[in-house]
Amino acid sequence: MALQCGIVGLPNVGKSTLFNCLSSAKAQAANFPFCTIEPNVGVISVPDERLGQLAELVHPGRIVPATVEIVDIAGLVKGASKGEGLGNQFLGNIRQTHAIIHVLRCFDDDNVSHVDGSVNPLRDKETIDTELQIKDLETVENRLRKVEKLAQVGGDKKAKVEYGILMAYKEVLEKGQSARTVHFESKEEQQAANDLFLLTAKPVLYVCNVDEESATTGNKYVEQVRQAVAAENAEVLVIAAKTEADIAELETYEERQLFLQDIGLEESGCNRLVKAAFRLLSLRTFITAGEMEVKAWTFREGWKAPQCAGVIHTDFERGFIRAEVIKFDDYMQYGSEAAVRDAGKIHIEGKEYEVQDGDIMHFRFNV
């Protein structure tokens, strides 16, 4: 399951700097708008200490972590929904992502220009929200023209469901609210809503880009953002992107940890961001462990054993018989699969088993 997050924000808020320290791909970073012309895509490993701990016991040929794709998109400006700046092109790129990382400038620096002339993260947020909402309203109205007659005259059941969803979205978007504030009960409605790929229906993570001095405590701008998004039930991360870029340049893990300790952080902002992006979509990992590899596999919270088996291969799901499950703590306590088996700690689970984060799985199947 490939998770893809799009980084959005106004020009010069630190999007590409953040992307650079997240990814080995190096996006151009400069002090002028529209520096990023083509969307940069980086594949980033999801930090998971459990994989290294298992590898010390199993001695595999390789370790394969879960990954997140981060898409760095050029800065949006007021009027982007109507094609201002490089708007339409990049709004199309956002549409393909699963979640949005919204970067807000929360630092003062006279040497870094602001497209609107002053630092005001709430105004910046409103600008981006408005442009995405306008684009979504355009999408909804265009789709309404196509399904309205089918829903009202043709008796098409699917069209009726879609019409109801579109009208619900239209109502909130016209009020200047995001599509994610609308919730649907039935699976049929949820699927129809997902098929619209609305920009403001995507879950959002707000990243406050601060100066190094504010990396641990935040500042007045961060507090403004937290208050503004409190009703959205959205996570707010505080990251000093420029400092993170300096950390990413260090050669060894030990050097990076010393740097973090010096500024009062236990974990890098990049690691926290990737983990938060994973949580944003209720994603979890199960693990397979053997001599060939220790590997993390991504699944959605609430999935049952056959669905998770299908993440490895569709034949595993189609011919699912049972799953052998070892809890991570049991594996660490006993030190090997054989020892866990001897202790009677391997759980045999059927089709209704709801897989838990960190489960070490072995699937039995027959096709």
Short mmCIF file of C-alpha atoms in Angstrom, two decimals:
data_model
loop_
_atom_site.label_atom_id
_atom_site.label_comp_id
_atom_site.label_asym_id
_atom_site.label_seq_id
_atom_site.Cartn_x
_atom_site.Cartn_y
_atom_site.Cartn_z
CA MET A 1 0.00 0.00 0.00
CA ALA A 2 1.74 3.17 -1.20
CA LEU A 3 0.91 6.15 1.01
CA GLN A 4 1.40 9.46 -0.77
CA CYS A 5 1.32 12.85 0.96
CA GLY A 6 1.46 16.20 -0.80
CA ILE A 7 3.31 19.14 0.78
CA VAL A 8 1.42 22.38 0.17
CA GLY A 9 1.73 25.99 1.29
CA LEU A 10 2.50 29.47 0.04
CA PRO A 11 5.86 30.19 -1.64
CA ASN A 12 8.87 30.55 0.67
CA VAL A 13 7.34 28.88 3.73
CA GLY A 14 9.92 26.07 3.78
CA LYS A 15 8.24 23.29 1.79
CA SER A 16 11.22 22.36 -0.35
CA THR A 17 13.65 22.69 2.56
CA LEU A 18 11.47 20.25 4.50
CA PHE A 19 11.24 17.94 1.50
CA ASN A 20 15.03 17.97 1.09
CA CYS A 21 15.66 16.76 4.62
CA LEU A 22 12.91 14.14 4.30
CA SER A 23 14.11 12.72 1.03
CA SER A 24 17.33 11.83 -0.72
CA ALA A 25 15.92 13.62 -3.78
CA LYS A 26 17.09 17.24 -3.62
CA ALA A 27 14.46 19.80 -4.55
CA GLN A 28 15.79 23.24 -5.42
CA ALA A 29 15.35 25.70 -2.56
CA ALA A 30 15.62 29.41 -3.21
CA ASN A 31 14.31 32.73 -1.95
CA PHE A 32 11.77 33.43 -4.67
CA PRO A 33 8.32 32.06 -5.59
CA PHE A 34 7.70 29.09 -7.92
CA CYS A 35 11.19 27.68 -7.45
CA THR A 36 9.74 24.16 -7.60
CA ILE A 37 8.44 23.72 -11.15
CA GLU A 38 7.89 19.97 -11.44
CA PRO A 39 6.53 18.08 -8.45
CA ASN A 40 9.41 16.30 -6.68
CA VAL A 41 8.62 12.85 -5.30
CA GLY A 42 10.67 11.26 -2.55
CA VAL A 43 10.24 7.80 -1.03
CA ILE A 44 10.90 7.94 2.71
CA SER A 45 11.23 5.04 5.16
CA VAL A 46 8.87 4.98 8.14
CA PRO A 47 11.04 4.88 11.29
CA ASP A 48 10.37 1.64 13.19
CA GLU A 49 12.80 0.59 15.91
CA ARG A 50 11.19 -2.87 16.10
CA LEU A 51 12.70 -3.89 12.77
CA GLY A 52 16.24 -3.35 14.00
CA GLN A 53 15.53 -5.21 17.24
CA LEU A 54 14.17 -8.19 15.32
CA ALA A 55 17.11 -8.13 12.92
CA GLU A 56 19.52 -8.53 15.85
CA LEU A 57 17.80 -11.85 16.61
CA VAL A 58 17.04 -13.11 13.09
CA HIS A 59 20.15 -11.85 11.22
CA PRO A 60 18.28 -11.36 7.93
CA GLY A 61 19.82 -10.57 4.56
CA ARG A 62 18.08 -7.20 4.58
CA ILE A 63 15.65 -4.97 6.48
CA VAL A 64 12.72 -3.51 4.50
CA PRO A 65 10.77 -0.75 6.30
CA ALA A 66 7.37 0.62 5.32
CA THR A 67 7.55 3.73 3.14
CA VAL A 68 5.74 6.99 2.52
CA GLU A 69 5.89 8.95 -0.74
CA ILE A 70 6.19 12.71 -0.24
CA VAL A 71 5.27 14.99 -3.13
CA ASP A 72 6.71 18.52 -3.02
CA ILE A 73 4.41 20.85 -4.95
CA ALA A 74 5.19 24.44 -5.94
CA GLY A 75 3.85 27.22 -3.72
CA LEU A 76 0.22 28.17 -4.25
CA VAL A 77 -0.93 31.80 -4.26
CA LYS A 78 -4.25 33.62 -4.10
CA GLY A 79 -6.08 32.88 -7.34
CA ALA A 80 -4.41 29.48 -7.85
CA SER A 81 -7.83 27.87 -8.35
CA LYS A 82 -8.28 30.18 -11.36
CA GLY A 83 -4.80 29.52 -12.71
CA GLU A 84 -2.85 32.27 -10.95
CA GLY A 85 0.83 31.52 -10.43
CA LEU A 86 1.19 27.91 -11.48
CA GLY A 87 -2.04 26.94 -9.74
CA ASN A 88 -4.04 24.56 -11.89
CA GLN A 89 -1.07 22.35 -12.70
CA PHE A 90 -0.21 21.82 -9.04
CA LEU A 91 -3.76 21.45 -7.81
CA GLY A 92 -3.92 18.50 -10.19
CA ASN A 93 -0.83 17.00 -8.53
CA ILE A 94 -2.39 17.33 -5.06
CA ARG A 95 -5.52 15.50 -6.23
CA GLN A 96 -3.62 12.22 -6.58
CA THR A 97 -2.29 12.20 -3.00
CA HIS A 98 -3.92 10.51 0.01
CA ALA A 99 -3.21 13.25 2.54
CA ILE A 100 -1.99 16.83 2.71
CA ILE A 101 0.93 18.21 4.72
CA HIS A 102 0.20 21.93 5.01
CA VAL A 103 3.36 23.90 5.83
CA LEU A 104 2.89 27.27 7.53
CA ARG A 105 5.63 29.84 8.02
CA CYS A 106 5.96 30.55 11.73
CA PHE A 107 9.29 32.33 11.84
CA ASP A 108 10.52 35.90 11.32
CA ASP A 109 13.45 36.45 8.97
CA ASP A 110 14.00 39.67 7.03
CA ASN A 111 16.26 37.78 4.63
CA VAL A 112 13.46 35.48 3.47
CA SER A 113 10.72 37.30 1.58
CA HIS A 114 7.02 36.56 2.07
CA VAL A 115 4.71 36.61 -0.93
CA ASP A 116 2.20 38.76 1.01
CA GLY A 117 4.80 40.99 2.65
CA SER A 118 4.48 39.86 6.28
CA VAL A 119 4.41 36.73 8.44
CA ASN A 120 0.85 35.68 9.29
CA PRO A 121 0.24 31.90 9.33
CA LEU A 122 -3.53 32.24 9.84
CA ARG A 123 -3.87 34.43 6.74
CA ASP A 124 -1.65 31.99 4.83
CA LYS A 125 -3.77 29.04 5.94
CA GLU A 126 -6.96 30.81 4.89
CA THR A 127 -5.47 31.57 1.46
CA ILE A 128 -4.62 27.91 0.80
CA ASP A 129 -7.91 26.63 2.25
CA THR A 130 -9.91 29.04 0.10
CA GLU A 131 -8.12 28.09 -3.12
CA LEU A 132 -8.64 24.37 -2.48
CA GLN A 133 -12.28 24.92 -1.55
CA ILE A 134 -12.95 26.95 -4.70
CA LYS A 135 -11.41 24.20 -6.82
CA ASP A 136 -13.50 21.56 -5.05
CA LEU A 137 -16.68 23.60 -5.55
CA GLU A 138 -15.89 23.78 -9.26
CA THR A 139 -15.47 19.99 -9.34
CA VAL A 140 -18.74 19.45 -7.45
CA GLU A 141 -20.76 21.81 -9.67
CA ASN A 142 -19.39 20.24 -12.86
CA ARG A 143 -20.30 16.77 -11.60
CA LEU A 144 -23.76 17.91 -10.47
CA ARG A 145 -24.61 18.98 -14.01
CA LYS A 146 -23.87 15.45 -15.19
CA VAL A 147 -25.77 13.46 -12.56
CA GLU A 148 -28.72 15.71 -11.67
CA LYS A 149 -31.04 14.52 -14.45
CA LEU A 150 -30.08 10.87 -13.94
CA ALA A 151 -30.83 11.16 -10.24
CA GLN A 152 -34.12 13.04 -10.53
CA VAL A 153 -35.59 11.67 -13.74
CA GLY A 154 -33.81 8.48 -14.73
CA GLY A 155 -34.25 6.62 -11.43
CA ASP A 156 -30.57 5.68 -11.37
CA LYS A 157 -29.91 4.54 -7.77
CA LYS A 158 -26.15 5.15 -7.97
CA ALA A 159 -26.76 8.61 -9.40
CA LYS A 160 -29.16 9.41 -6.55
CA VAL A 161 -26.51 8.50 -3.97
CA GLU A 162 -23.91 10.64 -5.75
CA TYR A 163 -26.34 13.54 -6.12
CA GLY A 164 -26.99 13.55 -2.37
CA ILE A 165 -23.25 13.54 -1.65
CA LEU A 166 -22.58 16.35 -4.11
CA MET A 167 -25.32 18.51 -2.63
CA ALA A 168 -23.93 17.97 0.88
CA TYR A 169 -20.48 18.98 -0.30
CA LYS A 170 -21.83 21.97 -2.21
CA GLU A 171 -23.53 23.30 0.91
CA VAL A 172 -20.39 23.30 3.08
CA LEU A 173 -18.04 24.51 0.34
CA GLU A 174 -20.28 27.49 -0.39
CA LYS A 175 -19.98 28.39 3.32
CA GLY A 176 -16.19 28.42 3.04
CA GLN A 177 -15.77 25.12 4.87
CA SER A 178 -13.74 22.10 3.77
CA ALA A 179 -15.25 18.88 2.42
CA ARG A 180 -13.65 16.86 5.25
CA THR A 181 -16.25 18.36 7.63
CA VAL A 182 -18.93 16.22 5.93
CA HIS A 183 -19.31 12.60 7.10
CA PHE A 184 -21.26 9.80 5.41
CA GLU A 185 -22.61 6.71 7.12
CA SER A 186 -22.97 3.98 4.50
CA LYS A 187 -20.11 2.28 2.64
CA GLU A 188 -21.87 3.13 -0.62
CA GLU A 189 -21.83 6.84 0.23
CA GLN A 190 -18.23 6.72 1.45
CA GLN A 191 -17.05 5.05 -1.75
CA ALA A 192 -18.90 7.54 -3.94
CA ALA A 193 -17.39 10.40 -1.92
CA ASN A 194 -13.87 8.95 -2.26
CA ASP A 195 -14.31 8.63 -6.02
CA LEU A 196 -14.63 12.42 -6.30
CA PHE A 197 -11.01 12.95 -5.12
CA LEU A 198 -11.86 16.30 -3.57
CA LEU A 199 -8.85 18.24 -2.34
CA THR A 200 -10.36 19.41 0.96
CA ALA A 201 -11.75 15.96 1.75
CA LYS A 202 -8.22 14.70 2.33
CA PRO A 203 -6.94 14.51 5.92
CA VAL A 204 -4.49 17.29 6.73
CA LEU A 205 -1.43 17.62 8.95
CA TYR A 206 -0.30 21.15 9.80
CA VAL A 207 3.46 21.72 10.03
CA CYS A 208 4.57 24.94 11.71
CA ASN A 209 8.01 25.80 10.33
CA VAL A 210 9.84 27.68 13.08
CA ASP A 211 13.35 28.99 13.83
CA GLU A 212 15.79 26.81 15.78
CA GLU A 213 15.13 28.61 19.08
CA SER A 214 11.43 27.68 18.83
CA ALA A 215 11.96 24.03 17.80
CA THR A 216 11.18 22.63 21.27
CA THR A 217 8.78 25.20 22.68
CA GLY A 218 6.98 26.69 19.70
CA ASN A 219 6.18 30.42 19.57
CA LYS A 220 3.30 32.89 19.30
CA TYR A 221 2.62 31.89 15.68
CA VAL A 222 2.37 28.20 16.61
CA GLU A 223 -0.15 28.99 19.35
CA GLN A 224 -2.25 30.95 16.85
CA VAL A 225 -2.29 27.96 14.51
CA ARG A 226 -3.20 25.51 17.29
CA GLN A 227 -6.15 27.64 18.33
CA ALA A 228 -7.29 28.09 14.73
CA VAL A 229 -7.33 24.36 13.91
CA ALA A 230 -8.58 23.07 17.27
CA ALA A 231 -12.06 22.43 15.86
CA GLU A 232 -10.61 20.46 12.92
CA ASN A 233 -9.23 17.73 15.19
CA ALA A 234 -6.02 17.99 13.15
CA GLU A 235 -2.49 17.34 14.37
CA VAL A 236 -0.02 20.23 14.52
CA LEU A 237 3.71 19.52 14.32
CA VAL A 238 6.44 22.04 15.16
CA ILE A 239 9.52 21.64 12.97
CA ALA A 240 12.54 23.84 12.33
CA ALA A 241 13.04 22.87 8.68
CA LYS A 242 16.36 24.67 8.27
CA THR A 243 17.73 22.94 11.37
CA GLU A 244 16.39 19.60 10.14
CA ALA A 245 18.26 20.17 6.87
CA ASP A 246 21.48 20.71 8.86
CA ILE A 247 20.85 17.48 10.80
CA ALA A 248 20.24 15.54 7.56
CA GLU A 249 23.68 16.60 6.30
CA LEU A 250 25.48 14.87 9.20
CA GLU A 251 27.14 11.59 8.27
CA THR A 252 26.42 9.30 11.22
CA TYR A 253 23.47 8.44 13.43
CA GLU A 254 25.53 9.32 16.52
CA GLU A 255 26.29 12.81 15.17
CA ARG A 256 22.62 13.42 14.43
CA GLN A 257 21.58 12.28 17.92
CA LEU A 258 24.15 14.58 19.56
CA PHE A 259 22.87 17.50 17.49
CA LEU A 260 19.29 16.74 18.58
CA GLN A 261 20.32 16.53 22.23
CA ASP A 262 22.09 19.88 21.96
CA ILE A 263 18.86 21.59 20.86
CA GLY A 264 16.68 19.65 23.31
CA LEU A 265 14.93 17.19 20.98
CA GLU A 266 14.60 13.42 21.47
CA GLU A 267 13.67 12.68 17.87
CA SER A 268 14.12 14.54 14.60
CA GLY A 269 11.19 16.48 13.20
CA CYS A 270 11.45 14.48 9.98
CA ASN A 271 10.89 11.21 11.85
CA ARG A 272 7.97 12.72 13.76
CA LEU A 273 6.43 13.98 10.52
CA VAL A 274 6.62 10.61 8.75
CA LYS A 275 5.09 8.83 11.75
CA ALA A 276 2.35 11.46 11.95
CA ALA A 277 1.57 11.04 8.25
CA PHE A 278 1.17 7.30 8.86
CA ARG A 279 -1.20 7.92 11.77
CA LEU A 280 -3.12 10.46 9.73
CA LEU A 281 -4.54 7.69 7.55
CA SER A 282 -4.94 5.15 10.38
CA LEU A 283 -2.16 3.03 8.90
CA ARG A 284 -0.33 0.32 10.82
CA THR A 285 2.34 -2.29 10.06
CA PHE A 286 2.61 -6.02 10.50
CA ILE A 287 5.97 -7.74 10.14
CA THR A 288 7.36 -10.82 8.43
CA ALA A 289 10.68 -12.09 9.80
CA GLY A 290 13.02 -14.65 8.29
CA GLU A 291 16.58 -15.26 7.17
CA MET A 292 15.94 -13.53 3.84
CA GLU A 293 14.44 -10.34 5.26
CA VAL A 294 12.69 -8.59 8.10
CA LYS A 295 9.97 -6.55 6.45
CA ALA A 296 7.22 -4.15 7.53
CA TRP A 297 3.95 -4.31 5.58
CA THR A 298 1.40 -1.50 5.62
CA PHE A 299 -2.29 -2.09 6.39
CA ARG A 300 -5.22 -0.01 7.51
CA GLU A 301 -6.36 -0.18 11.13
CA GLY A 302 -9.24 -2.63 11.50
CA TRP A 303 -8.22 -4.93 8.65
CA LYS A 304 -8.61 -8.65 9.18
CA ALA A 305 -6.06 -11.37 8.49
CA PRO A 306 -7.08 -12.21 4.88
CA GLN A 307 -6.92 -8.53 3.85
CA CYS A 308 -3.44 -8.24 5.33
CA ALA A 309 -2.40 -11.45 3.59
CA GLY A 310 -3.48 -9.80 0.34
CA VAL A 311 -0.98 -6.99 0.95
CA ILE A 312 1.79 -9.55 0.37
CA HIS A 313 0.11 -11.26 -2.59
CA THR A 314 -3.47 -11.54 -3.86
CA ASP A 315 -3.13 -15.36 -3.86
CA PHE A 316 -2.54 -15.23 -0.09
CA GLU A 317 -5.91 -13.56 0.40
CA ARG A 318 -7.75 -15.66 -2.17
CA GLY A 319 -6.55 -18.96 -0.71
CA PHE A 320 -6.29 -17.88 2.93
CA ILE A 321 -6.43 -20.78 5.43
CA ARG A 322 -5.07 -19.33 8.65
CA ALA A 323 -2.49 -16.96 10.11
CA GLU A 324 0.21 -17.78 12.61
CA VAL A 325 0.74 -14.72 14.80
CA ILE A 326 3.57 -13.89 17.19
CA LYS A 327 3.31 -10.81 19.35
CA PHE A 328 6.40 -8.62 19.08
CA ASP A 329 7.03 -8.61 22.84
CA ASP A 330 6.86 -12.44 22.92
CA TYR A 331 9.41 -12.69 20.10
CA MET A 332 11.76 -10.35 21.95
CA GLN A 333 11.30 -12.26 25.22
CA TYR A 334 11.99 -15.73 23.82
CA GLY A 335 14.53 -14.75 21.17
CA SER A 336 13.51 -16.91 18.22
CA GLU A 337 10.47 -18.31 16.43
CA ALA A 338 11.36 -21.82 17.56
CA ALA A 339 11.53 -20.74 21.20
CA VAL A 340 8.23 -18.91 20.89
CA ARG A 341 6.65 -22.06 19.40
CA ASP A 342 8.05 -24.22 22.21
CA ALA A 343 6.57 -21.81 24.75
CA GLY A 344 3.13 -22.11 23.11
CA LYS A 345 3.03 -18.41 22.29
CA ILE A 346 2.20 -18.69 18.59
CA HIS A 347 -1.46 -17.80 18.06
CA ILE A 348 -3.39 -19.56 15.28
CA GLU A 349 -5.95 -17.12 13.89
CA GLY A 350 -8.71 -17.40 11.29
CA LYS A 351 -10.46 -15.09 8.85
CA GLU A 352 -12.03 -12.90 11.54
CA TYR A 353 -8.79 -12.01 13.31
CA GLU A 354 -8.19 -8.25 13.39
CA VAL A 355 -4.47 -7.72 12.85
CA GLN A 356 -2.68 -5.52 15.39
CA ASP A 357 0.21 -3.13 14.85
CA GLY A 358 3.53 -4.96 15.22
CA ASP A 359 2.11 -8.47 14.80
CA ILE A 360 4.68 -10.86 13.33
CA MET A 361 2.70 -12.85 10.76
CA HIS A 362 3.02 -16.07 8.80
CA PHE A 363 0.15 -16.88 6.44
CA ARG A 364 -1.00 -20.34 5.36
CA PHE A 365 -2.87 -20.47 2.07
CA ASN A 366 -3.84 -22.79 -0.76
CA VAL A 367 -4.86 -21.87 -4.32
#
